[in-house]
Amino acid sequence: MTGGDAGLAAGARVEIDLERVLLAGLGAVVFVAIRQVRQLARFERGAPGVRLDVVVLVVFVVVPLFSLGYYAIEQGDASQFADLGTKTDALYFTLSTLATVGFGDVHATGQLARALVSVQIVFDLVFVAALVSVLTAHLRARAAERRAGAGTAE
């Protein structure tokens, strides 16, 4: 095997490993979703601690999953994204999409890439709404505690 063949074989192995990681990540998302639904069913409605747990788990599972998905798409077809060449680029693109910044330096050009970006945008909308809900529930709970504490001090 020549040096060029060795590079091709290593590239093929990386693609297979990414597919396995993506499948494992998808499995983790499904597992976490089922676990969280069961946990939410046991707790009282709107418990901020449980909802915060959901937000934290989603960030640590979904951000790397989207990043790896973008990277795998780019490795499979370099025409799917403009200027996305490394794993760091994929993470950067995922975070800029999550933060709704969208600088435009890295962007989807192919249909598969645009489909995955659309899924992330929908996820981001739900995620941001959940984050706002968790924060407002926490602030309301603290305000109620202060009012209750002020009522007993009088």
Coordinates of C-alpha atoms in Angstrom, one line a residue:
M1 CA 0.0 0.0 0.0
T2 CA 1.4 3.4 -1.0
G3 CA 1.3 6.5 1.2
G4 CA -1.7 7.8 -0.8
D5 CA -3.6 4.6 -0.2
A6 CA -2.8 4.7 3.5
G7 CA -4.3 8.2 3.7
L8 CA -7.4 7.0 1.9
A9 CA -7.9 4.0 4.2
A10 CA -7.5 6.3 7.3
G11 CA -10.0 8.7 5.9
A12 CA -12.5 5.8 5.3
R13 CA -12.0 4.6 8.9
V14 CA -12.7 8.1 10.3
E15 CA -15.9 8.3 8.3
I16 CA -17.1 4.9 9.8
D17 CA -16.1 6.0 13.3
L18 CA -18.1 9.3 12.8
E19 CA -21.2 7.3 11.8
R20 CA -20.9 5.1 14.9
V21 CA -20.5 8.2 17.1
L22 CA -23.5 9.8 15.4
L23 CA -25.6 6.7 15.9
A24 CA -24.5 6.5 19.6
G25 CA -25.2 10.2 20.0
L26 CA -28.7 9.7 18.6
G27 CA -29.2 6.8 20.9
A28 CA -28.1 9.0 23.8
V29 CA -30.6 11.7 22.8
V30 CA -33.4 9.1 22.7
F31 CA -32.4 7.6 26.0
V32 CA -32.1 11.0 27.7
A33 CA -35.5 12.1 26.3
I34 CA -37.2 8.9 27.6
R35 CA -35.5 9.2 30.9
Q36 CA -36.5 12.9 31.3
V37 CA -40.1 12.2 30.3
R38 CA -40.3 9.5 33.0
Q39 CA -38.6 11.8 35.5
L40 CA -41.0 14.7 34.7
A41 CA -44.0 12.4 35.2
R42 CA -42.8 11.7 38.8
F43 CA -42.2 15.3 39.9
E44 CA -44.7 18.1 40.4
R45 CA -45.6 20.2 37.4
G46 CA -43.0 22.9 36.6
A47 CA -40.3 21.9 39.1
P48 CA -37.4 24.2 38.0
G49 CA -34.7 21.7 39.1
V50 CA -35.9 19.0 36.8
R51 CA -36.3 21.4 33.9
L52 CA -32.8 22.8 34.4
D53 CA -31.5 19.2 34.4
V54 CA -33.1 18.7 31.0
V55 CA -31.5 21.9 29.6
V56 CA -28.0 21.0 30.8
L57 CA -28.2 17.4 29.5
V58 CA -29.4 18.6 26.1
V59 CA -26.5 21.1 25.7
F60 CA -23.9 18.5 26.5
V61 CA -25.4 15.8 24.3
V62 CA -27.0 17.8 21.4
V63 CA -24.2 20.4 20.6
P64 CA -21.5 17.8 20.0
L65 CA -24.0 15.6 18.1
F66 CA -24.9 18.4 15.7
S67 CA -21.2 19.3 15.4
L68 CA -20.3 15.7 14.5
G69 CA -23.2 15.6 12.1
Y70 CA -22.1 18.7 10.3
Y71 CA -18.5 17.4 10.2
A72 CA -19.6 14.0 8.9
I73 CA -21.7 15.6 6.1
E74 CA -18.7 17.8 5.1
Q75 CA -16.4 14.8 5.1
G76 CA -18.8 12.8 2.9
D77 CA -19.5 15.7 0.4
A78 CA -17.3 18.8 0.6
S79 CA -19.8 20.8 -1.4
Q80 CA -22.4 20.7 1.4
F81 CA -20.9 23.6 3.4
A82 CA -18.8 26.6 2.6
D83 CA -15.7 26.9 4.7
L84 CA -16.3 24.0 7.1
G85 CA -13.2 21.9 7.0
T86 CA -12.4 20.9 10.6
K87 CA -14.1 19.7 13.7
T88 CA -13.5 23.1 15.2
D89 CA -15.3 24.7 12.3
A90 CA -18.2 22.3 12.9
L91 CA -18.4 23.2 16.6
Y92 CA -18.1 26.9 15.7
F93 CA -21.0 26.6 13.2
T94 CA -23.2 24.7 15.7
L95 CA -22.6 27.3 18.4
S96 CA -23.2 30.3 16.1
T97 CA -26.4 28.6 14.9
L98 CA -27.5 27.9 18.5
A99 CA -26.8 31.4 19.5
T100 CA -28.6 32.7 16.4
V101 CA -25.6 34.8 15.5
G102 CA -25.1 33.4 12.0
F103 CA -22.0 35.3 10.9
G104 CA -22.3 33.8 7.4
D105 CA -18.6 32.8 7.1
V106 CA -19.6 29.1 7.4
H107 CA -22.9 28.2 5.8
A108 CA -24.9 25.3 4.3
T109 CA -24.8 25.1 0.6
G110 CA -26.1 21.6 -0.1
Q111 CA -29.6 20.1 0.5
L112 CA -28.6 17.6 3.1
A113 CA -26.6 20.2 5.1
R114 CA -29.6 22.6 4.9
A115 CA -31.9 19.9 6.1
L116 CA -29.7 19.2 9.2
V117 CA -29.4 23.0 9.8
S118 CA -33.2 23.3 9.7
V119 CA -33.5 20.5 12.3
Q120 CA -31.0 22.4 14.5
I121 CA -32.9 25.7 14.1
V122 CA -36.2 24.1 15.2
F123 CA -34.3 22.5 18.1
D124 CA -32.8 25.8 19.0
L125 CA -36.2 27.5 19.1
V126 CA -37.5 24.9 21.4
F127 CA -34.3 25.0 23.5
V128 CA -34.3 28.7 23.9
A129 CA -38.0 28.7 24.8
A130 CA -37.3 26.0 27.5
L131 CA -34.3 28.0 28.8
V132 CA -36.5 31.1 29.1
S133 CA -39.2 29.0 30.8
V134 CA -36.7 27.6 33.3
L135 CA -35.2 31.0 34.2
T136 CA -38.6 32.7 34.6
A137 CA -39.9 29.8 36.8
H138 CA -36.8 30.1 38.9
L139 CA -37.3 33.9 39.3
R140 CA -41.0 33.4 40.1
A141 CA -40.1 30.8 42.8
R142 CA -37.6 33.2 44.3
A143 CA -40.0 36.1 44.3
A144 CA -42.7 33.9 46.0
E145 CA -40.2 32.9 48.6
R146 CA -39.3 36.5 49.3
R147 CA -43.0 37.5 49.5
A148 CA -43.7 34.6 51.9
G149 CA -40.6 35.5 54.0
A150 CA -41.7 39.2 54.1
G151 CA -45.2 38.1 55.2
T152 CA -43.9 36.1 58.2
A153 CA -41.5 38.8 59.3
E154 CA -44.3 41.3 59.9

